[in-house]
Coordinates of C-alpha atoms in Angstrom, one line a residue:
X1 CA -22.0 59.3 -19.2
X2 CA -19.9 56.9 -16.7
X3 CA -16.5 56.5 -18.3
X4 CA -14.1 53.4 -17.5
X5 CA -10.7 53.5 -19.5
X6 CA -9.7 50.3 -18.0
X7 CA -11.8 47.6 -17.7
X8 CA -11.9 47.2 -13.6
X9 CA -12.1 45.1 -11.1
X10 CA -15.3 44.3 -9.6
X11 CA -17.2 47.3 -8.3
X12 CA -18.0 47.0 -4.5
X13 CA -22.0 47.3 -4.9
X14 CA -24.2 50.4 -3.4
X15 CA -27.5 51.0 -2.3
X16 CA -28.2 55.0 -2.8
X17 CA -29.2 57.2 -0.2
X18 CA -32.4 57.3 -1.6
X19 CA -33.2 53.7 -1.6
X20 CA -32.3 53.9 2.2
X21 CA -34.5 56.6 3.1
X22 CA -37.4 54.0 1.0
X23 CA -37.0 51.1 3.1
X24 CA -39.7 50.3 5.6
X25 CA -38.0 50.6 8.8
X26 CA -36.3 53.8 8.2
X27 CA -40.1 55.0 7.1
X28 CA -41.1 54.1 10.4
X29 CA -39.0 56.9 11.9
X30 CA -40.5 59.7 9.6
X31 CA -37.3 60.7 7.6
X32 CA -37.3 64.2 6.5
X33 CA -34.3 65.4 4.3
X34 CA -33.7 68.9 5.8
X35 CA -30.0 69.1 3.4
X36 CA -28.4 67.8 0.4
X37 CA -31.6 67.0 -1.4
X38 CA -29.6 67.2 -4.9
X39 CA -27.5 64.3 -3.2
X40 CA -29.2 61.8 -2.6
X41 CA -28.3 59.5 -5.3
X42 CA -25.2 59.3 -3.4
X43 CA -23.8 55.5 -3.3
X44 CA -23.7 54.1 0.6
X45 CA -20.9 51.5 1.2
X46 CA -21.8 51.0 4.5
X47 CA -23.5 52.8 7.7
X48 CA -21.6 53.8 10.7
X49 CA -23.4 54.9 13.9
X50 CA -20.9 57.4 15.4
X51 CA -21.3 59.9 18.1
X52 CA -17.7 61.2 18.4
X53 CA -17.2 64.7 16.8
X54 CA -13.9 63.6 15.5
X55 CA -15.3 61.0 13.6
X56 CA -14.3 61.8 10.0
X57 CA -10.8 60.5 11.1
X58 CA -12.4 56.7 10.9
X59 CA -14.3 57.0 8.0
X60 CA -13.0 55.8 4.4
X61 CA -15.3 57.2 1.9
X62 CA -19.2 56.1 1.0
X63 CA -20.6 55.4 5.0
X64 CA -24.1 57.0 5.8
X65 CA -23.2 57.8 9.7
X66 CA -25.9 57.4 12.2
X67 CA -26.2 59.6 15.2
X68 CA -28.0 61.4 18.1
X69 CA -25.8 64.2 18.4
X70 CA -25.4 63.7 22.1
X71 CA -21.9 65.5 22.1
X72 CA -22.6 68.1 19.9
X73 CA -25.5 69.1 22.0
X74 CA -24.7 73.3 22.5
X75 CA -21.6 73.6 20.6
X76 CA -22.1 75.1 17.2
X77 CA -18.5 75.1 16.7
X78 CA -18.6 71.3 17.0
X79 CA -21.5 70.9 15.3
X80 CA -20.6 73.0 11.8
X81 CA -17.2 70.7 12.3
X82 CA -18.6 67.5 13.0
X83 CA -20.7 68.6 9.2
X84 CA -17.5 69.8 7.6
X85 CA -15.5 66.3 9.1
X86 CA -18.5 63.9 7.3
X87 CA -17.9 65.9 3.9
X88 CA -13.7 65.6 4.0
X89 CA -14.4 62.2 4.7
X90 CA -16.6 62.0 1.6
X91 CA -19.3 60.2 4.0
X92 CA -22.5 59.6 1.7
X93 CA -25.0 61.2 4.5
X94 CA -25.8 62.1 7.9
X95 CA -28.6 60.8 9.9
X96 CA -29.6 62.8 12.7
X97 CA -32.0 61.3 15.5
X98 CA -34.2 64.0 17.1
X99 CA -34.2 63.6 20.8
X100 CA -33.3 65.0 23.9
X101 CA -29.9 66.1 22.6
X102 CA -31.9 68.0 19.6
X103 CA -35.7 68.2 19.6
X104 CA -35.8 70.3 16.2
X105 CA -33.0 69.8 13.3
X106 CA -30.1 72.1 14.3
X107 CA -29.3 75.4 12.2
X108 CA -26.3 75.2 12.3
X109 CA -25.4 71.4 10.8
X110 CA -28.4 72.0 8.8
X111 CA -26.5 75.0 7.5
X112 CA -23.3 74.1 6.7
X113 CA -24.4 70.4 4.9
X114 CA -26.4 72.4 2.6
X115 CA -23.2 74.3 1.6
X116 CA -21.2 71.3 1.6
X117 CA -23.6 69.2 -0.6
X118 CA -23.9 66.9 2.4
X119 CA -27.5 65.2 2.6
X120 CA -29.0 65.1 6.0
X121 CA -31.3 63.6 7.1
X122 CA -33.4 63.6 10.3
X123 CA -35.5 61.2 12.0
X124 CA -39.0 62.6 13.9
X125 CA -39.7 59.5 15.9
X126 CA -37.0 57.3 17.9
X127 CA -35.8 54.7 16.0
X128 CA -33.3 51.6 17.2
X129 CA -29.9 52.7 15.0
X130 CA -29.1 48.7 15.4
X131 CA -32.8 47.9 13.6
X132 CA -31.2 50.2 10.7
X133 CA -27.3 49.3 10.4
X134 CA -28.2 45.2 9.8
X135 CA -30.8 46.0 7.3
X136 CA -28.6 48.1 5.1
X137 CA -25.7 45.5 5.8
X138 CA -27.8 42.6 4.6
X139 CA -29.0 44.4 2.0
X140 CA -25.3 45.5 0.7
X141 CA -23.8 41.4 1.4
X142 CA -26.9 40.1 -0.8
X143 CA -25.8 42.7 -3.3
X144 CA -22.4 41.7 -3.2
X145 CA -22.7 38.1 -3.8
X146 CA -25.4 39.1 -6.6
X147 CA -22.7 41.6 -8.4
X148 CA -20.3 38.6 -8.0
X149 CA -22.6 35.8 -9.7
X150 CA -23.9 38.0 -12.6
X151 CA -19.8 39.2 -13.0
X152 CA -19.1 35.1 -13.3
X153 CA -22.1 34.4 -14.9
X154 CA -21.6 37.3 -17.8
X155 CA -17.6 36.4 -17.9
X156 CA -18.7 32.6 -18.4
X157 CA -20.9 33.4 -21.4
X158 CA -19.3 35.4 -23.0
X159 CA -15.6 33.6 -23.4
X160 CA -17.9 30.4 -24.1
X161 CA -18.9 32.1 -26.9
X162 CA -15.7 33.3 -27.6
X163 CA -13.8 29.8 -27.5
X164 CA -16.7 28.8 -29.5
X165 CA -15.7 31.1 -32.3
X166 CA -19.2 33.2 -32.1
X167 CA -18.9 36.3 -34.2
X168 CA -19.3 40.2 -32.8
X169 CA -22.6 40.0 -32.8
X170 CA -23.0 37.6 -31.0
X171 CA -21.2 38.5 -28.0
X172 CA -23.0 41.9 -28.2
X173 CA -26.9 40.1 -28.3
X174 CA -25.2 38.5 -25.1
X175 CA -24.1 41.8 -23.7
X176 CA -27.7 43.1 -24.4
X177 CA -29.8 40.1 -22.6
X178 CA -27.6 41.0 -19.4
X179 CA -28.0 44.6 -19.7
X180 CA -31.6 45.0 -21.1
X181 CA -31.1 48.3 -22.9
X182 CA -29.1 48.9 -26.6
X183 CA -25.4 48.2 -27.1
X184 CA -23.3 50.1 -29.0
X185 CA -19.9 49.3 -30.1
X186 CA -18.1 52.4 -32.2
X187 CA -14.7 53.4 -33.5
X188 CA -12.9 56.4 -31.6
X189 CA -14.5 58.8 -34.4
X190 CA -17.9 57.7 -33.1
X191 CA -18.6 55.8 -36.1
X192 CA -21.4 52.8 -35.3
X193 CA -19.4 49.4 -35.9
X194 CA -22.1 47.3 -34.3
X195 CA -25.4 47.1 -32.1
X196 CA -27.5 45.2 -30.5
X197 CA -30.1 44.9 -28.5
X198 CA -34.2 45.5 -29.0
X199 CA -34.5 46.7 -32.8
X200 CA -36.6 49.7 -32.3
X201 CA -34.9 51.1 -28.8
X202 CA -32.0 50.6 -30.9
X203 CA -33.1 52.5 -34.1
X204 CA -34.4 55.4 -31.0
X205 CA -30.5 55.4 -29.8
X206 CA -29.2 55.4 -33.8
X207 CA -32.2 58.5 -34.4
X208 CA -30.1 61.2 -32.3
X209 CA -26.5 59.3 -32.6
X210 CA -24.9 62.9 -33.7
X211 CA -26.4 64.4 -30.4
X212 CA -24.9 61.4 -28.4
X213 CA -21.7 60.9 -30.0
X214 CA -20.9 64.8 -29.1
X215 CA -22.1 64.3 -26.0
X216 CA -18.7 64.7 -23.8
X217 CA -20.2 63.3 -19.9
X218 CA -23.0 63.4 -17.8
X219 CA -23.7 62.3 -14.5
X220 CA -23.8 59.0 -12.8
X221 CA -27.2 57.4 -12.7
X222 CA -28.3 58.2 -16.0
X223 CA -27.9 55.0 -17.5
X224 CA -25.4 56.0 -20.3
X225 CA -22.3 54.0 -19.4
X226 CA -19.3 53.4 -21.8
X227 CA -15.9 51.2 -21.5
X228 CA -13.0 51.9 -23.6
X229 CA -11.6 48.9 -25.7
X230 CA -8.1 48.6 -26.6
X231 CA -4.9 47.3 -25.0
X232 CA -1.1 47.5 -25.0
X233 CA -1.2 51.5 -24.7
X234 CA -3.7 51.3 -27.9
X235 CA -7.3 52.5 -27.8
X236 CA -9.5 51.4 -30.5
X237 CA -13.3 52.0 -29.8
X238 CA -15.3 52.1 -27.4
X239 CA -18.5 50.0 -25.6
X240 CA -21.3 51.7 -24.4
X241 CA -24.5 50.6 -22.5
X242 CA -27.2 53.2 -23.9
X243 CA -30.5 54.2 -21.1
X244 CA -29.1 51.2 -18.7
X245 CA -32.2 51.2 -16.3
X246 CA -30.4 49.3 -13.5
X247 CA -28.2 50.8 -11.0
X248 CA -24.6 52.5 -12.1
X249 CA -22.5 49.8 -10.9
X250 CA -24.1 46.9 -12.5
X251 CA -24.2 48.9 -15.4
X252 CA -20.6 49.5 -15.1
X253 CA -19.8 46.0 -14.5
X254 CA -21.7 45.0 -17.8
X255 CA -19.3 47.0 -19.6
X256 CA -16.4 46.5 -18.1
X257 CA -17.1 42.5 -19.0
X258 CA -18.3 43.3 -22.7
X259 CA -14.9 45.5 -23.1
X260 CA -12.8 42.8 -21.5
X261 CA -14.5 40.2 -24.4
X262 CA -14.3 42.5 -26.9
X263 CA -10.6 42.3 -26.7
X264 CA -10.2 39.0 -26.4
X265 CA -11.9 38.6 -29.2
X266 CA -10.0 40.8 -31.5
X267 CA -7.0 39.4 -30.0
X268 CA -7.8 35.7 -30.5
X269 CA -9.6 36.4 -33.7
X270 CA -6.8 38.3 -35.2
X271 CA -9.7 41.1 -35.8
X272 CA -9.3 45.0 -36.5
X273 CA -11.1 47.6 -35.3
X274 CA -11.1 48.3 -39.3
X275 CA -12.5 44.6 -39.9
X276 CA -15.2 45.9 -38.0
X277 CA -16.2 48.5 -39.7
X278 CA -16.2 46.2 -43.1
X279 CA -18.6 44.0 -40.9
X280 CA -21.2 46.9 -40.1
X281 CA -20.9 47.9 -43.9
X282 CA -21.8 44.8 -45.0
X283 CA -24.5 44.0 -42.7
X284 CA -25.8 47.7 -43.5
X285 CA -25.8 47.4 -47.2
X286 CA -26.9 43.1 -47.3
X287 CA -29.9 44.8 -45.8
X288 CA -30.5 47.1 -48.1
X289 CA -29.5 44.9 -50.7
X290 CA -32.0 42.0 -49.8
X291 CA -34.9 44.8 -49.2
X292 CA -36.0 42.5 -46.6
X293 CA -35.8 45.7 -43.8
X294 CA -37.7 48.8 -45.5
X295 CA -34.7 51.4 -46.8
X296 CA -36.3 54.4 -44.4
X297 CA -35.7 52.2 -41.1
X298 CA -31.7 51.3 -42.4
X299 CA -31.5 55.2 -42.5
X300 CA -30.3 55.4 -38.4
X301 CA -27.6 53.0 -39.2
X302 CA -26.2 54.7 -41.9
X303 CA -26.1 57.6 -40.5
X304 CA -24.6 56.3 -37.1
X305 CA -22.0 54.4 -39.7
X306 CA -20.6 57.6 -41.2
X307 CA -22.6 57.9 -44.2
X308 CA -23.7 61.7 -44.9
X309 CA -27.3 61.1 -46.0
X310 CA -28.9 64.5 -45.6
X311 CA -29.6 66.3 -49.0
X312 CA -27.2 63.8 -50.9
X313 CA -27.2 61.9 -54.1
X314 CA -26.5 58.5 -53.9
X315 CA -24.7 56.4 -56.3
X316 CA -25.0 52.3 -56.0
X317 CA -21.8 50.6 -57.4
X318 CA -21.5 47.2 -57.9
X319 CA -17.3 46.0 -58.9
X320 CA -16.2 42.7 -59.6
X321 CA -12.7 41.0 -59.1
X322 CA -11.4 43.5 -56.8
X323 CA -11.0 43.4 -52.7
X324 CA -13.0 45.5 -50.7
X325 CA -9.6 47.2 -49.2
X326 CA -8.5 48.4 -52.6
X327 CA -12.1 50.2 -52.9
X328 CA -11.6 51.5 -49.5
X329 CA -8.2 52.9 -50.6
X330 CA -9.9 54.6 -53.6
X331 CA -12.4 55.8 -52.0
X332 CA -9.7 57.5 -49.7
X333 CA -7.5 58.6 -53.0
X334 CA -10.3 60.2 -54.5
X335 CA -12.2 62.4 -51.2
X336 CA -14.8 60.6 -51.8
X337 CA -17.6 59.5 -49.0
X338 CA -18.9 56.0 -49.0
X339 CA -19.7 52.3 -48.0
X340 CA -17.7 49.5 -48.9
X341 CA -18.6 45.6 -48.6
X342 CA -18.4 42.2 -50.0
X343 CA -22.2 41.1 -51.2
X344 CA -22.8 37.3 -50.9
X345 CA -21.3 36.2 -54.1
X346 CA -18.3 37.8 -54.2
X347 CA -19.0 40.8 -55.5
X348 CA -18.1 44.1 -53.3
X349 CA -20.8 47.1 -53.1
X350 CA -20.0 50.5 -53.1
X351 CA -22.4 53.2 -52.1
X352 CA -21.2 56.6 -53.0
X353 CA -22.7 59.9 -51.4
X354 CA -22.1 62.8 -52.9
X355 CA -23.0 66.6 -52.8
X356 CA -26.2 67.5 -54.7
X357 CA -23.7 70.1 -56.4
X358 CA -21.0 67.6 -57.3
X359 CA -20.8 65.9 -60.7
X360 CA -21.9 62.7 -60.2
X361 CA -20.6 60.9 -63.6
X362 CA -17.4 62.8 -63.4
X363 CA -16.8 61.4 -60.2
X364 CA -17.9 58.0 -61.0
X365 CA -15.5 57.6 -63.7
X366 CA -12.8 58.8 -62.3
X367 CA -13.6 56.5 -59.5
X368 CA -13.8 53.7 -62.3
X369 CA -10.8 55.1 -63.3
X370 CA -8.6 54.4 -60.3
X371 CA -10.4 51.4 -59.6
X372 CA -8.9 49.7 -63.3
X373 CA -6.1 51.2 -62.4
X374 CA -5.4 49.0 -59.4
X375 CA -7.1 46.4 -60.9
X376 CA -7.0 46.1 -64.6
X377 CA -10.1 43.4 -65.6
X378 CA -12.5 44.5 -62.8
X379 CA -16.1 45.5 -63.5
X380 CA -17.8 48.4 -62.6
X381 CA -21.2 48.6 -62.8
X382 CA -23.2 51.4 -62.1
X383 CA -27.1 52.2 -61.5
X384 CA -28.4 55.9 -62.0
X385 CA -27.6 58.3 -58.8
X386 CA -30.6 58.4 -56.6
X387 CA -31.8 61.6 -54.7
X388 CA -34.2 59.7 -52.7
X389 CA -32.9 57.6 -49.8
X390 CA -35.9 55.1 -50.1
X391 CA -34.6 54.1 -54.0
X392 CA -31.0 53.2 -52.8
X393 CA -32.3 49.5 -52.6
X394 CA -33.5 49.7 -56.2
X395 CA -30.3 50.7 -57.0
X396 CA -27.4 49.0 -55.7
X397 CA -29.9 45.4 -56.6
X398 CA -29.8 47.1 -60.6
X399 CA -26.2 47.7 -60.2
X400 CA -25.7 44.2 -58.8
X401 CA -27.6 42.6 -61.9
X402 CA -25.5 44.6 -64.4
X403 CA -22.2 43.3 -62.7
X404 CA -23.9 39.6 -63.4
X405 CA -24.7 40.4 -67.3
X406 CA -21.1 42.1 -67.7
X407 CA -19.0 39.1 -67.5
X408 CA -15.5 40.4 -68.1
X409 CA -14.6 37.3 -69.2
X410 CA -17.5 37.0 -71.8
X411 CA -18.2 40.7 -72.8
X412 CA -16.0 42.5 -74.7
X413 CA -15.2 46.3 -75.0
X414 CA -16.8 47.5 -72.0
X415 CA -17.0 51.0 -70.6
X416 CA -15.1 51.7 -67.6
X417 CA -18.3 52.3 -65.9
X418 CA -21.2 49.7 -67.2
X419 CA -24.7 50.9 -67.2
X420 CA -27.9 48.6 -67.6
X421 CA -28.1 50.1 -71.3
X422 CA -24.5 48.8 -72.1
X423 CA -25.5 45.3 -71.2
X424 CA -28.5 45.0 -74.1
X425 CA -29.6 41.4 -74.8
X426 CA -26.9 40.0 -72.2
X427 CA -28.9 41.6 -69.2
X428 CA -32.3 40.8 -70.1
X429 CA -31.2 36.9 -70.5
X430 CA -29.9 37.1 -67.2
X431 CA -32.6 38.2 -65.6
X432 CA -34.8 35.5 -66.8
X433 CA -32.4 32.6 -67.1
X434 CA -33.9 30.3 -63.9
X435 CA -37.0 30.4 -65.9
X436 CA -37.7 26.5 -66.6
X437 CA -38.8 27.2 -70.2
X438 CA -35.1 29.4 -70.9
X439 CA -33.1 26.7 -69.3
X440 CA -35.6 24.2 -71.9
X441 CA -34.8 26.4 -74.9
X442 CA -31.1 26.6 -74.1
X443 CA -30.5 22.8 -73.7
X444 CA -32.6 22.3 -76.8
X445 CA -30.8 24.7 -79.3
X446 CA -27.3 23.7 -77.8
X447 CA -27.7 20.2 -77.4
X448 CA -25.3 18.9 -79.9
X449 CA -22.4 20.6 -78.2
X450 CA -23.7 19.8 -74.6
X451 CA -24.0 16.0 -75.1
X452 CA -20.8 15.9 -76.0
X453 CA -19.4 18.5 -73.4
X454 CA -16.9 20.1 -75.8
X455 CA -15.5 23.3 -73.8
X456 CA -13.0 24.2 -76.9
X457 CA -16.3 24.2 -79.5
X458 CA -18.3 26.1 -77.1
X459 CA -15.6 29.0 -76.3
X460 CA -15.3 29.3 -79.9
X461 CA -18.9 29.8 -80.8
X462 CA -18.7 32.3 -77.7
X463 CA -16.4 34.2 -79.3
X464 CA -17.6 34.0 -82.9
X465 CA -20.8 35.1 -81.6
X466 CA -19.7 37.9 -79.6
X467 CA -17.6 39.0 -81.9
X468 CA -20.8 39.7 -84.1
X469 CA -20.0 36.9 -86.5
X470 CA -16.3 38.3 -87.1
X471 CA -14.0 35.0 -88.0
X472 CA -11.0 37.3 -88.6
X473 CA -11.4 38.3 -84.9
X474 CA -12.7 35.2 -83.9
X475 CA -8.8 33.3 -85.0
X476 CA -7.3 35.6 -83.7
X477 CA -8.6 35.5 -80.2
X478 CA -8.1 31.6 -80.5
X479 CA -4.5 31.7 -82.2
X480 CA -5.6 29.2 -84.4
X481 CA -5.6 29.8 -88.5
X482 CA -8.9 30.9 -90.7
X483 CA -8.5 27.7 -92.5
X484 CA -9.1 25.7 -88.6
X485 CA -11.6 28.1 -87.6
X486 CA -13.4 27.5 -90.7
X487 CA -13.5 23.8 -89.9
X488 CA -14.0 24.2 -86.1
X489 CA -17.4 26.7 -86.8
X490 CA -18.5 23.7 -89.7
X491 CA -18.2 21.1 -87.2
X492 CA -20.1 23.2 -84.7
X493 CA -22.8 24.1 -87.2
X494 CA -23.5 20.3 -88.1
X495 CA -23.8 19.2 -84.8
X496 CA -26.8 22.2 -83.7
X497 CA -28.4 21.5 -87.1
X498 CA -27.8 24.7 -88.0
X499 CA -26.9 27.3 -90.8
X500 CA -24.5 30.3 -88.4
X501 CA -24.9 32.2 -92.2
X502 CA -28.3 32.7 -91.1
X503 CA -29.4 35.7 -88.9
X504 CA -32.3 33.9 -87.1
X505 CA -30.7 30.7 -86.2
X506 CA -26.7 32.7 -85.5
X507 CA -29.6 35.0 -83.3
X508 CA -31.1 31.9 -81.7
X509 CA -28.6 29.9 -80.8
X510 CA -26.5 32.9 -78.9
X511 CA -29.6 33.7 -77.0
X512 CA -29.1 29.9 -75.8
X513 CA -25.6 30.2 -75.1
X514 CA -26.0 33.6 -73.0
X515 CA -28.9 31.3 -71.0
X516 CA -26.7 28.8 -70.7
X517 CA -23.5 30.7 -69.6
X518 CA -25.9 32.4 -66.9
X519 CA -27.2 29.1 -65.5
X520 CA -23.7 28.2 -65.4
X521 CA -22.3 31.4 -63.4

């Protein structure tokens, strides 16, 4: 992998020896690489024609050096030298014109590039050095003012975007329409924060993520390129371009401009590297939430997010009234391993992973535990721990529906961890209250009360119904005396038209009211 810990100034762009040796008029002279085969992915800066022996002295680095050997010609001395000069100089190859001065590739030169690393090359048929030098300059001026355009062009986008307000992702789908390969952004442990990029190269790159994440370097040219993102002294994450098909520079300019955006938009933002990792979770579990992507393709993504997943039971959480960071914390206070996020409505999912040996109910409530702890009238709602990856969905959508029924404010004496059995009649109602004929029934059997939207008579009959019928309880609750109850429940019962005495009706009109009450939520 190509490593930048800065994001740098423009690269100065290269064609490769091999792309020289490709073009038509240096095919003309029938090239043969007699050196330095392994080299020739070598960058060339520039080409030099030199015939001095001394002339690693006016070479700065990257120049593929033309020459005859005219004054080398029966000096092996000179000519091992002239070799040993090029590689001090870290020229990018020699270019040897067969002639008078050397009819056959010399031994000697041959020799000592091979043990310097040095690829050189030698021309069978005479070739005009001149024809060769403008090509290669052309070519390297057009790439120059083609790195400087895309370097504008990507720089332009992507702080549009930015003044725009455009979230992460955003920036990154820009960052992969440039590059055409997958982008990765991660946390320094490696952890996946975000991607982008073609789904299923992505979901490839996500596949072996463990493999990629340990993998410490490689070599330039393999189209693995990464930037570092951070700033004042800080490192944060990291940027990286993964199977970039285009040459190394580009691919390191990409970066270098996604890193640079990156931080600005953190900075400008007022974003965390930890914010981010709330944004992947969310994204990861939304999606497995909604069922709209199949559970077995989100499995690279959790994974790549941190989430052990290999022989594990899962356990889909659902808590209300609480902020993501305190579950975080929990999760942290308890060694526990998980997801965290806030679901559309407010409501934050947890998705627990445990050991197939651990104890899954123990650990669930003495995660419930904490959880009241830091927040005393939270919900936690459970669904049964899956050993099956593919039923996670199922789960965390059950545990979301028993959050729903378990109103904290409506339901009393709850569990400290809620189970679809605890929420009986409540959960059942819930499910079916945007059915036309429940929301019918419901307006029907509580119209008395409606009409005259009277919030006082209603929370009473809540309460007197939930309380199973218990007026005690019932004045208590409402600090009001048994004597006002008693006249409070007879005014309610003549406006319904009905007899609260009687099982049936009591029975019918708190089906109504849980109807209603879950319309209104």
């Amino acid at each position: 992998m190509t490593t930048t810990s800065e994001p740098t100034e423009l690269s100065e762009p290269a064609l490769s020896v091999r792309q020289v040796l490709t073009l038509e008029r240096v095919l003309a002279g029938e090239p043969e690489v007699v050196a330095g085969a392994g080299q020739l992915d070598r960058p060339v800066r520039w080409v030099h024609v030199a015939e001095a022996p001394d002339v690693g002295v006016m070479l700065t680095g990257g120049e593929m050096v033309l020459t005859t050997g005219v004054l080398l010609a029966g000096d092996e001395d000179k000519q091992a030298e002239y070799i040993r000069s090029l590689h001090r100089a870290e020229a990018s190859a020699v270019v040897l014109g067969l002639g008078r001065a050397f009819p056959a590739p010399p031994e000697v030169m041959r020799r000592a590039a091979e043990r310097c690393g040095l690829p050189m090359v030698v021309l069978h048929r005479p070739f005009p050095f001149a024809e060769l030098t403008e090509e290669v300059q052309c070519r390297l001026v057009r790439r120059k003012f083609a790195a400087v355009s895309l370097s504008e062009s990507v720089r332009t986008a992507l702080t549009a975007l930015i003044t725009a307000g455009a979230p992460l992702q955003s920036l990154l789908d820009e960052v992969a329409s440039h590059s055409a390969c997958p982008v990765v952004v991660t946390n320094l442990a490696h952890r996946v924060l975000a991607t982008a990029g073609e789904r299923s190269a992505v979901d490839d790159v996500l596949r072996d993520w463990e493999r990629i994440a340990r993998q410490a370097g490689g070599s330039e040219g393999d189209g693995w390129i990464r930037a570092e993102l951070g700033g004042r002294g800080e490192r944060w994450g990291q940027i990286m371009l993964c199977g970039h098909r285009g040459d190394t520079a580009t691919g390191r300019l990409l970066a270098d401009r996604a890193a640079e955006a990156l931080v600005l938009h953190r900075m400008l933002g007022g974003n965390s590297a930890h914010t981010w990792e709330e944004q992947s979770a969310q994204s990861l579990l939304t999606d497995l939430v909604s069922g709209v992507v199949p559970a077995r393709q989100l499995l690279p993504r959790a994974r790549a997010a941190g989430l052990p997943v290999n022989r594990r039971t899962f356990v889909p959480l659902v808590v209300r009234d609480v902020e993501p960071g305190q579950l975080d914390r929990v999760l942290r206070m308890v060694g526990l391993s998980g997801l965290v996020a806030e679901l559309a409505d407010g409501a934050v999912a947890v998705l627990l992973s445990l050991a197939r040996d651990q104890d899954a109910p123990v650990l669930m409530a003495n995660f419930a535990a904490r959880v009241h702890s830091e927040a005393a009238r939270t919900v936690v709602a459970a669904a049964d721990p899956r050993t099956a990856w593919d039923d996670v969905p199922t789960g965390l959508r059950e545990a979301q529906h028993v959050a729903d029924a378990a109103d904290s404010s409506a339901a009393l004496d709850l569990p400290a961890v809620v189970r679809l059995r605890d929420v009986h009649l409540r959960g059942l109602v819930r499910l079916l209250r945007d059915d036309p004929h429940v929301q019918s029934f419901a307006e029907r059997e509580l119209d008395g009360l409606l009409c005259a939207a009277d919030e006082d008579m209603l929370s009473v009959l809540r309460t007197y119904l939930a309380t199973g019928r218990n007026k005690s309880r019932t004045a208590q609750l409402h600090h009001v005396s048994r004597p006002a109850l008693y006249r409070r429940l007879e005014a309610i019962q003549t406006r319904l038209g009905v007899d609260l005495d009687d099982f049936e009706q009591a029975a019918s009109v708190h089906i109504a009211l849980l109807a209603h009450d879950a319309q209104q939520s």
